[in-house]
Coordinates of C-alpha atoms (C1' of nucleotides) in Angstrom, one line a residue:
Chain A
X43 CA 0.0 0.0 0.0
X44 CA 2.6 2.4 0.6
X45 CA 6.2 1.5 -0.1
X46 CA 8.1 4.3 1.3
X47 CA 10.7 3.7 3.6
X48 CA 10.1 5.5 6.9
X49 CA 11.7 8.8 7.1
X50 CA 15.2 9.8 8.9
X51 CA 14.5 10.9 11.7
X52 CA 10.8 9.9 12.4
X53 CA 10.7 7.6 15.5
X54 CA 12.5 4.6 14.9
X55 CA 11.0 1.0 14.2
X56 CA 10.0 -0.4 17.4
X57 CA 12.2 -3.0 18.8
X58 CA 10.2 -4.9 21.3
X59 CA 6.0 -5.9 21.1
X60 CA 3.9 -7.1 18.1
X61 CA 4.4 -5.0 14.9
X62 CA 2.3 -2.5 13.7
X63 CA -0.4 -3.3 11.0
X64 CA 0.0 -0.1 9.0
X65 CA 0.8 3.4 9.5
X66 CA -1.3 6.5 9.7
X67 CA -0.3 7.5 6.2
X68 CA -1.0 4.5 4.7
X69 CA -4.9 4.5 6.4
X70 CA -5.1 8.2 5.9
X71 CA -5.1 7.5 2.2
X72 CA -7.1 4.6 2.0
X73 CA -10.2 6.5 4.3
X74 CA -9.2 9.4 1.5
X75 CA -9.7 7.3 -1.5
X76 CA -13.1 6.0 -0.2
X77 CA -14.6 9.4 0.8
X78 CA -13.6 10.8 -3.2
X79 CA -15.5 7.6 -4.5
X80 CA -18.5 7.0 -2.4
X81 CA -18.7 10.7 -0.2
X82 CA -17.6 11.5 3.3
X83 CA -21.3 10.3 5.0
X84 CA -21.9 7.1 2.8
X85 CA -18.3 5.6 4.5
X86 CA -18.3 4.4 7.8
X87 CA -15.2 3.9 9.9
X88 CA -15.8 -0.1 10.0
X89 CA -15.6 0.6 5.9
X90 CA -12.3 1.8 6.6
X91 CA -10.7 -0.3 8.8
X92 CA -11.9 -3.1 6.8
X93 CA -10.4 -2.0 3.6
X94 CA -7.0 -1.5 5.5
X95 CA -7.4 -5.1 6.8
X96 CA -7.8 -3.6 10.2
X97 CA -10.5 -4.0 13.2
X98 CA -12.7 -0.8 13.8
X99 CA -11.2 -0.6 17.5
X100 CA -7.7 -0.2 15.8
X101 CA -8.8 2.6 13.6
X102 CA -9.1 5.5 16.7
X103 CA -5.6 4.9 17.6
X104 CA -4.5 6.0 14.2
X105 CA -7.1 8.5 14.2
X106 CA -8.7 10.0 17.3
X107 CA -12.0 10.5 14.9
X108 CA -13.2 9.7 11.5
X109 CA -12.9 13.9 11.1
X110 CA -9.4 13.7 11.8
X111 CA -7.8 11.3 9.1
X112 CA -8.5 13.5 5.9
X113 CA -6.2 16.2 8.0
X114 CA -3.2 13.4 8.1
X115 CA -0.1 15.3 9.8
X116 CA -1.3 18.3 11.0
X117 CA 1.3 19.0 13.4
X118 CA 3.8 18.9 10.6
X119 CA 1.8 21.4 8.9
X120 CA 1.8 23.5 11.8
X121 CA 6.2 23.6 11.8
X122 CA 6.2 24.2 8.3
X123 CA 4.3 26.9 9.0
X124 CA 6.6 28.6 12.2
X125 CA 9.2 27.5 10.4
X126 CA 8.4 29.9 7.3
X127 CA 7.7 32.8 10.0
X128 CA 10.8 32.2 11.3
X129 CA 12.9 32.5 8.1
X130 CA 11.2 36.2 7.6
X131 CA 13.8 38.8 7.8
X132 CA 13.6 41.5 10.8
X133 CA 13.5 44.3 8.5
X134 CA 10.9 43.2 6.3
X135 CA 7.5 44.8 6.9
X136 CA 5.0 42.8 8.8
X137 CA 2.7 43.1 5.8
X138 CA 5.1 41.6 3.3
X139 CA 6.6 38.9 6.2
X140 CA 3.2 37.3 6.7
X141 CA 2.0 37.6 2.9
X142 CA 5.4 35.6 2.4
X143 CA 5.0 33.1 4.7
X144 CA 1.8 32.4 4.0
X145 CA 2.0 31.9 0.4
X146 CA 5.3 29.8 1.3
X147 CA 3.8 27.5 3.3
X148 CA 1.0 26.7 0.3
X149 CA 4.0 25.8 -1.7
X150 CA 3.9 22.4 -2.8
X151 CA 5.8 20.1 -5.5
X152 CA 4.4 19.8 -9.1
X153 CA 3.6 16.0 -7.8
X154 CA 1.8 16.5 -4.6
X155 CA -0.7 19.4 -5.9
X156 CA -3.0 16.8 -7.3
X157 CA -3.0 14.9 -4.2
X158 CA -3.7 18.4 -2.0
X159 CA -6.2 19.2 -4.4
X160 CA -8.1 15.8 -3.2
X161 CA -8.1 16.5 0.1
X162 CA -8.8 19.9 0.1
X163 CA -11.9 18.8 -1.7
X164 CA -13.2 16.7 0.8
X165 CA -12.2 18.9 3.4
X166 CA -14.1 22.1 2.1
X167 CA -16.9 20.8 0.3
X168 CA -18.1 18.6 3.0
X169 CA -19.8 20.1 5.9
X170 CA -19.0 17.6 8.8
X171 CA -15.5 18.5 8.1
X172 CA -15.5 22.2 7.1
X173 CA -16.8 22.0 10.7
X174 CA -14.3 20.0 12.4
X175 CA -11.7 22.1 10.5
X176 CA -12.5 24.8 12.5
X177 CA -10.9 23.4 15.4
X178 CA -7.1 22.4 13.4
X179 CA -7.4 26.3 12.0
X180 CA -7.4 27.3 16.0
X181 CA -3.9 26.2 16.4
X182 CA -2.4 27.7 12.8
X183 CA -3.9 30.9 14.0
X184 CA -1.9 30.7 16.9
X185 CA 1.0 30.2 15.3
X186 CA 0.6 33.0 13.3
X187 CA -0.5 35.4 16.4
X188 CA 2.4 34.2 18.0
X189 CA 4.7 35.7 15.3
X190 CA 2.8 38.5 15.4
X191 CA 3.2 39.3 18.7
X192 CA 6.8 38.7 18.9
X193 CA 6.9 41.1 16.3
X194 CA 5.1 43.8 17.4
X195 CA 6.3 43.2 21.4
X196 CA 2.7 43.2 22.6
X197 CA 1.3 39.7 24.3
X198 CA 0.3 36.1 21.9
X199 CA -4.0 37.4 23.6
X200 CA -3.3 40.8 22.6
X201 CA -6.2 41.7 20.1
X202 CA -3.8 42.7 17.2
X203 CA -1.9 39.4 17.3
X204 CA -5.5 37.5 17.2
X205 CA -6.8 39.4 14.6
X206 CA -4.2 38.6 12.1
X207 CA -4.4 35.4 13.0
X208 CA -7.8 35.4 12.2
X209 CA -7.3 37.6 8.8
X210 CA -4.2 35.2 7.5
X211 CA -6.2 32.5 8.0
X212 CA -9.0 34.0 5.7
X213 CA -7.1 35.1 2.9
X214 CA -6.0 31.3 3.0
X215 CA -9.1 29.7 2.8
X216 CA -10.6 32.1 0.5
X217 CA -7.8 31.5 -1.8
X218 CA -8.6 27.8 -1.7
X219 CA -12.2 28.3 -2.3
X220 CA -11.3 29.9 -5.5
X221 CA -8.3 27.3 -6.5
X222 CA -10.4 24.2 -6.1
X223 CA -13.2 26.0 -8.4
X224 CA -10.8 26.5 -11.0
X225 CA -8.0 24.2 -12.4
X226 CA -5.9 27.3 -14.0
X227 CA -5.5 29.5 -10.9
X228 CA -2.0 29.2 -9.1
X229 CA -2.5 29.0 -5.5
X230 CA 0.1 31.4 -4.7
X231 CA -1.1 33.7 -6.6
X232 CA -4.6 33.6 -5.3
X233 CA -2.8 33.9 -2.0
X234 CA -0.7 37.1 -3.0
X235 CA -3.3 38.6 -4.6
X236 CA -5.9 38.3 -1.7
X237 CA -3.2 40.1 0.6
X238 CA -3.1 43.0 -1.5
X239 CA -7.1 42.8 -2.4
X240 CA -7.3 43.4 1.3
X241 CA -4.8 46.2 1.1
X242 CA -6.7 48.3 -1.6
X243 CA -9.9 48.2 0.5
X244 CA -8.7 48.8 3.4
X245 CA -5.9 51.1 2.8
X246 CA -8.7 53.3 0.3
Chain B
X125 CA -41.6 29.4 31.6
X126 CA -42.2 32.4 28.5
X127 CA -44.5 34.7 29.2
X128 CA -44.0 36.7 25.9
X129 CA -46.8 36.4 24.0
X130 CA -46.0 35.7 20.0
X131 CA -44.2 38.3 17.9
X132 CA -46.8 40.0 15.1
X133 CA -45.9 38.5 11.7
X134 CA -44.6 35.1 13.4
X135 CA -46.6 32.2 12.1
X136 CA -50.1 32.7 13.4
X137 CA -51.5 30.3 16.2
X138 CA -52.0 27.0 14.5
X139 CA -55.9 26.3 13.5
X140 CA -56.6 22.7 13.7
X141 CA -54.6 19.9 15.6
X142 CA -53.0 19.1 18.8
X143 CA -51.1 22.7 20.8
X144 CA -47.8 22.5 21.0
X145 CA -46.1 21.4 23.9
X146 CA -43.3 24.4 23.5
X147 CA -41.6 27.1 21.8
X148 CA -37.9 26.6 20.3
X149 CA -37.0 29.9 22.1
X150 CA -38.3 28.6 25.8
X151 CA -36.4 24.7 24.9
X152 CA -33.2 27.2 23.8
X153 CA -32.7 28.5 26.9
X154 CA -33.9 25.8 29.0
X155 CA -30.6 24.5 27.2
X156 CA -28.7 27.0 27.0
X157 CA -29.2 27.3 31.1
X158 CA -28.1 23.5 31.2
X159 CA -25.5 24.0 29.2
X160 CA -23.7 27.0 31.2
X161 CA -24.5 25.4 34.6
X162 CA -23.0 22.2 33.7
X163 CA -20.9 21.9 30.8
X164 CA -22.6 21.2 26.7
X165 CA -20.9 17.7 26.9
X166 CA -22.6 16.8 30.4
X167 CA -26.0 17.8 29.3
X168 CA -27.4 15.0 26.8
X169 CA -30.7 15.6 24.8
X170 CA -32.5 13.8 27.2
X171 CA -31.7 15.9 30.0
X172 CA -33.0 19.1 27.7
X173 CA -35.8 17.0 26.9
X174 CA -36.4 15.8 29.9
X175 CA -36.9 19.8 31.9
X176 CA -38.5 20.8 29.5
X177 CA -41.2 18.4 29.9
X178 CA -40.9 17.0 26.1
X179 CA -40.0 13.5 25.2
X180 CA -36.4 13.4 23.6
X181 CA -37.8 12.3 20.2
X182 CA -39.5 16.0 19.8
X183 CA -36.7 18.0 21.1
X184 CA -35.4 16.8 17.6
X185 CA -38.1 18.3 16.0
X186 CA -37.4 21.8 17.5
X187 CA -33.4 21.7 17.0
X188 CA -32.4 19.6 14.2
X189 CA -29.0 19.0 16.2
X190 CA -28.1 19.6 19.9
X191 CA -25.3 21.7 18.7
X192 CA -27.8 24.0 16.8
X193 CA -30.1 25.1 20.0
X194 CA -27.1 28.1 21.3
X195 CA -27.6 30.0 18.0
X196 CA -31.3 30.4 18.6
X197 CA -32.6 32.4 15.5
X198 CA -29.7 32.4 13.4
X199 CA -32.1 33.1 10.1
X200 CA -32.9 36.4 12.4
X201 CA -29.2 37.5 12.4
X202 CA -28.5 37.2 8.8
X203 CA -31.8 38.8 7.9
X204 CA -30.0 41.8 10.7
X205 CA -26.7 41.7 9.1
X206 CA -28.0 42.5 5.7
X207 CA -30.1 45.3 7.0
X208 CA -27.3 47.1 8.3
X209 CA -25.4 46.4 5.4
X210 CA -28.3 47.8 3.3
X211 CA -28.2 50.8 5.6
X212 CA -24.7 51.9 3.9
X213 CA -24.9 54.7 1.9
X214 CA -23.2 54.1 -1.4
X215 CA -21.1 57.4 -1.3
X216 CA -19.6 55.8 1.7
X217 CA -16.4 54.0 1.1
X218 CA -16.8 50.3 1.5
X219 CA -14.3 50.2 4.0
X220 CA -16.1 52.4 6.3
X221 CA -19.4 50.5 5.1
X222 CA -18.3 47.5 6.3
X223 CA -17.1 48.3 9.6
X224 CA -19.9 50.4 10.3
X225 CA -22.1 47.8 9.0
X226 CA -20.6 44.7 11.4
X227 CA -19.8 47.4 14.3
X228 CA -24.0 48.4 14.0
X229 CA -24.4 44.7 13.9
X230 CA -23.5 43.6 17.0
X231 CA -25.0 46.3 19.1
X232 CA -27.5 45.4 21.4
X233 CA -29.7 46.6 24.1
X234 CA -28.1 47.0 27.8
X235 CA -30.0 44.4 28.9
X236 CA -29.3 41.9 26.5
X237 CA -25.7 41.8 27.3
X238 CA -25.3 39.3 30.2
X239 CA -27.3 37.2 28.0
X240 CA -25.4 37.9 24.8
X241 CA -22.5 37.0 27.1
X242 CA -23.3 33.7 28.2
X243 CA -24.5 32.5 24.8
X244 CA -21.3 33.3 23.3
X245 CA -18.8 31.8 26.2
X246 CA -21.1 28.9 24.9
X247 CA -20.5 29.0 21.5
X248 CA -16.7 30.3 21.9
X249 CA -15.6 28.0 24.4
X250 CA -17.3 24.6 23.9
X251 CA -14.9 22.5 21.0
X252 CA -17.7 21.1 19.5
X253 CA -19.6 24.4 19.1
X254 CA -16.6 26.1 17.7
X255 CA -17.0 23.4 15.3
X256 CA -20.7 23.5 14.4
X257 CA -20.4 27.1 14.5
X258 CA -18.2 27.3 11.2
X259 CA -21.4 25.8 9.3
X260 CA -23.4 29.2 10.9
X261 CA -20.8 31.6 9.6
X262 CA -20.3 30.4 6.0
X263 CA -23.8 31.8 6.0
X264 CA -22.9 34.9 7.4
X265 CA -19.7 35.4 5.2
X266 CA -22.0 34.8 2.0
X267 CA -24.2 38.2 3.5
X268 CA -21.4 40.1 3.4
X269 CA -20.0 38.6 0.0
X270 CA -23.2 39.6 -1.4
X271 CA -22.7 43.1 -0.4
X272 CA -19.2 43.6 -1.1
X273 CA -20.1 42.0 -4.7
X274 CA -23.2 44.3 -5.6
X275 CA -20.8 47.7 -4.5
X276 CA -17.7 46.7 -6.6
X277 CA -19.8 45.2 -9.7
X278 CA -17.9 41.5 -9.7
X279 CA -19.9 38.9 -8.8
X280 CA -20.6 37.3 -5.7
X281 CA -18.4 34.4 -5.8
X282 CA -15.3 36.7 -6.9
X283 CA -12.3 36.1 -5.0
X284 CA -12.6 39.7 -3.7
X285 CA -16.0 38.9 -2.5
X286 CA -15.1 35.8 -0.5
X287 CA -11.9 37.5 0.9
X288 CA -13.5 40.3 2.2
X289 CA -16.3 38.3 3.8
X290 CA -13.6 36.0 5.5
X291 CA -11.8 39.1 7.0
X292 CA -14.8 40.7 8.5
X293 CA -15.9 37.5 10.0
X294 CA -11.8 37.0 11.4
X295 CA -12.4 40.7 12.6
X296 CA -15.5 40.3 14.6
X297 CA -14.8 36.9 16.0
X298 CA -11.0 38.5 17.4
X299 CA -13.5 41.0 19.0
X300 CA -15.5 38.4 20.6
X301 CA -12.5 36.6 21.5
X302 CA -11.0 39.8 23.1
X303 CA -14.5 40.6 24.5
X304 CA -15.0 38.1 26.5
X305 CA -12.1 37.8 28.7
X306 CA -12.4 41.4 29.8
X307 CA -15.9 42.7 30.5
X308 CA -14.7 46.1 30.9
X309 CA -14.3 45.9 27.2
X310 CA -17.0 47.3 24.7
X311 CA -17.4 45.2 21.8
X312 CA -18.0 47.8 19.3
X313 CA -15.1 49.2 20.0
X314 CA -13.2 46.4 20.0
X315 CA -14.8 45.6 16.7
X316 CA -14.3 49.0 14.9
X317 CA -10.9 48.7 16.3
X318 CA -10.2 45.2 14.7
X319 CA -10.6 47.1 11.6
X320 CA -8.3 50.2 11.8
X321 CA -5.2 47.7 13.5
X322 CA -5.7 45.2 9.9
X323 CA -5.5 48.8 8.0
X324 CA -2.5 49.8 10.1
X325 CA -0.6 46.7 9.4
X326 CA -1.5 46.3 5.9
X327 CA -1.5 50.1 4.7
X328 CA 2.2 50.4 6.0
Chain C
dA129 C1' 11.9 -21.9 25.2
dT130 C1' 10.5 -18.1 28.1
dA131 C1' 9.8 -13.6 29.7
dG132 C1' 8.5 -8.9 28.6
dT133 C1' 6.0 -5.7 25.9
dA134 C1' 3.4 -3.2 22.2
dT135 C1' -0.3 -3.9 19.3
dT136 C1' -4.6 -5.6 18.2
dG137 C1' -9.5 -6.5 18.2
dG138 C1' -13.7 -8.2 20.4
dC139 C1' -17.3 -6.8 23.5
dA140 C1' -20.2 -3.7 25.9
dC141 C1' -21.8 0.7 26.5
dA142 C1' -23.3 5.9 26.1
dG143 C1' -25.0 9.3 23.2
dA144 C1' -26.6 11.7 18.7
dG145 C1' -29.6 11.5 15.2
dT146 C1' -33.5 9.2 12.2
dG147 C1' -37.6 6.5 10.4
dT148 C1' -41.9 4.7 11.7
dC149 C1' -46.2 4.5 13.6
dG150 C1' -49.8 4.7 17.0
dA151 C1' -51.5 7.9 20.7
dT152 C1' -53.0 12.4 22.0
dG153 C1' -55.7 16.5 22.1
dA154 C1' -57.5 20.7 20.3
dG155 C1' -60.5 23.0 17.0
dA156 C1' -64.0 22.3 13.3
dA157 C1' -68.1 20.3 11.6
dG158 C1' -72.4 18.1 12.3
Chain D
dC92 C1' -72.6 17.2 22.6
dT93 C1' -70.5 14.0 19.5
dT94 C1' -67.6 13.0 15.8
dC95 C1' -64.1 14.1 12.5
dT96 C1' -59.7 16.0 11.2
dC97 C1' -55.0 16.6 11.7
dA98 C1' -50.8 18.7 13.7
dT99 C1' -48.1 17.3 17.3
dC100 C1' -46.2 14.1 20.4
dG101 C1' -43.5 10.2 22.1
dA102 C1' -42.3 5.4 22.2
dC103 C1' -39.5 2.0 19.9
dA104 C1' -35.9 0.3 17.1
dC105 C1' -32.0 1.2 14.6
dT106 C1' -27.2 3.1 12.7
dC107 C1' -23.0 5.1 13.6
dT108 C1' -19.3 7.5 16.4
dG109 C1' -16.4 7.2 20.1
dT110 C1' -14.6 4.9 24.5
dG111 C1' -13.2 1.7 28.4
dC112 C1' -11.8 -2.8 29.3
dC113 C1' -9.2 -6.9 28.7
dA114 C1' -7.6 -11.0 26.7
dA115 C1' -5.3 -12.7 22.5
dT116 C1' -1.4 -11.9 19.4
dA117 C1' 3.2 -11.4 17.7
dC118 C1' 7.7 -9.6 18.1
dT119 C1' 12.4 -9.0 20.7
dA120 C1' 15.7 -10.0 24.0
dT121 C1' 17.7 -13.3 27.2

DNA sequence: ATAGTATTGGCACAGAGTGTCGATGAGAAG
DNA sequence: CTTCTCATCGACACTCTGTGCCAATACTAT
C-alpha cells in the first residue's frame, strides 16, 4: 500500500511488542480514497478499517476521529508553517513577512498538488468537516499570532496578534475556495493577490 | 416558563390539531441554562428534553441537532446583518461601510448583554460548538460577500467577494475573543478597532 | 523456550440522530 | 354534545461514532 521507507528521523522501528499493521499514512489514504468515490457520510469507519485489513477498534488509535484522518499530519503542517515565520527577515514589513509566509507555506511540489487538491476537496466541500476544521485552524492561528506578537512586542492574547491570525487564515481559505473552483488558478497567486485585495480596501 | 406572548408577523397560532407542547425559544434557553450550569458535553438531549417536559424524540423536532439550540434564530441575524449592510450609503467608502455595518451589527440593548455574554462563552468556548459554529458563519460570510459584490460590480463568488467576507468574519470573532475575557471591554469598539489595526498593518 | 511488551480486536456501552407509527388532544363540523 | 380531522407528540428500534476494558497476538531479547 505504501512502499516508502520510513523517514530519517521519524521515531524509529519499534524493537520490542507485536508489529504495527500499517501506519497513519497509509490509512489516511485509503479513508481518503473512499470518501472521493463514495462521499464522506456514505463511509463508515468499519468501511475503513476493513479495507485496510484492520478491526474498527484499531482505527481510533491511528485516528482520534473519522474527522481527523483526511487532516493526516497536522502538526507537521503546523512547523512548516513557524518554520516559514521564522525565516522572515527583521526588517521586512510585517505586511510583506506574513504575505510571504503564507503563500510559502502553500507551496507544494508539481507532484503532490493533485493529491492536495483531493483533500482539500473533501475537506471544504463537505460540511462535517468544514466544521471539524474549524478546530485544526485554531492552532495555525496561533502560530501565526504568536509571530505577530513577537513582532510587534505586545502579548500572543493581545487583540492585534488574534486578529491577524484570524485575517491570515481568511485570505488562505478564501484562496482555496477559489483554487479548487478553477483548475488554472495558481494558489500562490490567489494567496498574493488576496493580501493586496485586502490592502486596496482597506488602505482606500 | 415564556411569558412573551408571539411576535406579530410570526406564524399565526396554529388552526386545527394538537397545541404545541413548547416554543424553540423557551427549549433554547432551557438548554442553554443546562449548558452553562454544567458543561454542553454533560448535558445529553435527554436531559434538555427531559426539563422541559418533552419527550427526547421531539426536542429533535425543534433543533435539528443539539449543537444548533445556542444559535437560537440564526435566520434572524442574517436577515439583521443585511439590514445594516443595506443601511450603507453608497457614497460611503466600503471600507467604512463595512465596519460600520458589522460594528451596527452587533449592538445590542443593555440588557441583552449578560445574556449575549453567556450564549457566546457557549459558542466560543465549547470544541464542539466552535466546530458546528463554522457551518453558521459560511452563512454569514455569503451576507457580506453579497454586499461587497453588488458595491464593486464583480460577482458574488469573486475572489474579492469571499476575501472580504472571511476578514470581516476574522475581525468580529477577534473581537468576541477579546470581548470576552475582559468585560470592561466594549465590543464595538473592540470591533471598529479590529478594523483600523488590519489597515495599520496592511497600509504600511 | 521463556519472559517482557506493544499492538490488536472483540465486547459492551453511552449518546446523537433518524424512520416509523400509533396515541394524544384541540379546533372544526355536524 | 359528538364525531371528525390533523398537527403534534412520544415510544421504539436502529445506525453510527467514540470509549473503556481486557484478553489474544506477535515480536524482541535473554
Amino acid at each position: 500500500m505504501q512502499a516508502v521507507a520510513a523517514a530519517p528521523g521519524k521515531s524509529p522501528p519499534r524493537r520490542v511488542g507485536r508489529a504495527r499493521l500499517t501506519t497513519a499514512d497509509s490509512l489516511g489514504r485509503t479513508g481518503l480514497d473512499l470518501f472521493i468515490k463514495y462521499g464522506f457520510d456514505h463511509v463508515t469507519v468499519e468501511d475503513i478499517a476493513e479495507a485496510e485489513g484492520i478491526g474498527r477498534r484499531t482505527f481510533f488509535r491511528y485516528f482520534s476521529s473519522k474527522n481527523d484522518l483526511p487532516w493526516g499530519d497536522f502538526d507537521g503542517l503546523l512547523l512548516r508553517m513557524r518554520s516559514r515565520l521564522a525565516q522572515a527577515p527583521a526588517e521586512t514589513p510585517l505586511f510583506d513577512a506574513l504575505r510571504e509566509s503564507v503563500v510559502d507555506f502553500n507551496r507544494f511540489p508539481h507532484d503532490e498538488v493533485p493529491f492536495l487538491r483531493q483533500r482539500m476537496t473533501v475537506l471544504l466541500t463537505t460540511p462535517t468537516l468544514v466544521a471539524h476544521s474549524a478546530l485544526r485552524y485554531q492552532a495555525w492561528r496561533r502560530v501565526v499570532a504568536e509571530f505577530v506578537a513577537e513582532r510587534l512586542g505586545v502579548a500572543r492574547d493581545s487583540h492585534m496578534a488574534i486578529t491577524l491570525g484570524q485575517v491570515c487564515l481568511g485570505i488562505s481559505l478564501s484562496a482555496y475556495e477559489e483554487w479548487l473552483v478553477d483548475d488554472s488558478l495558481v494558489l500562490a497567486d490567489l494567496i498574493s493577490g488576496g493580501f493586496h485585495d485586502v490592502r486596496a480596501v482597506f488602505a482606500y
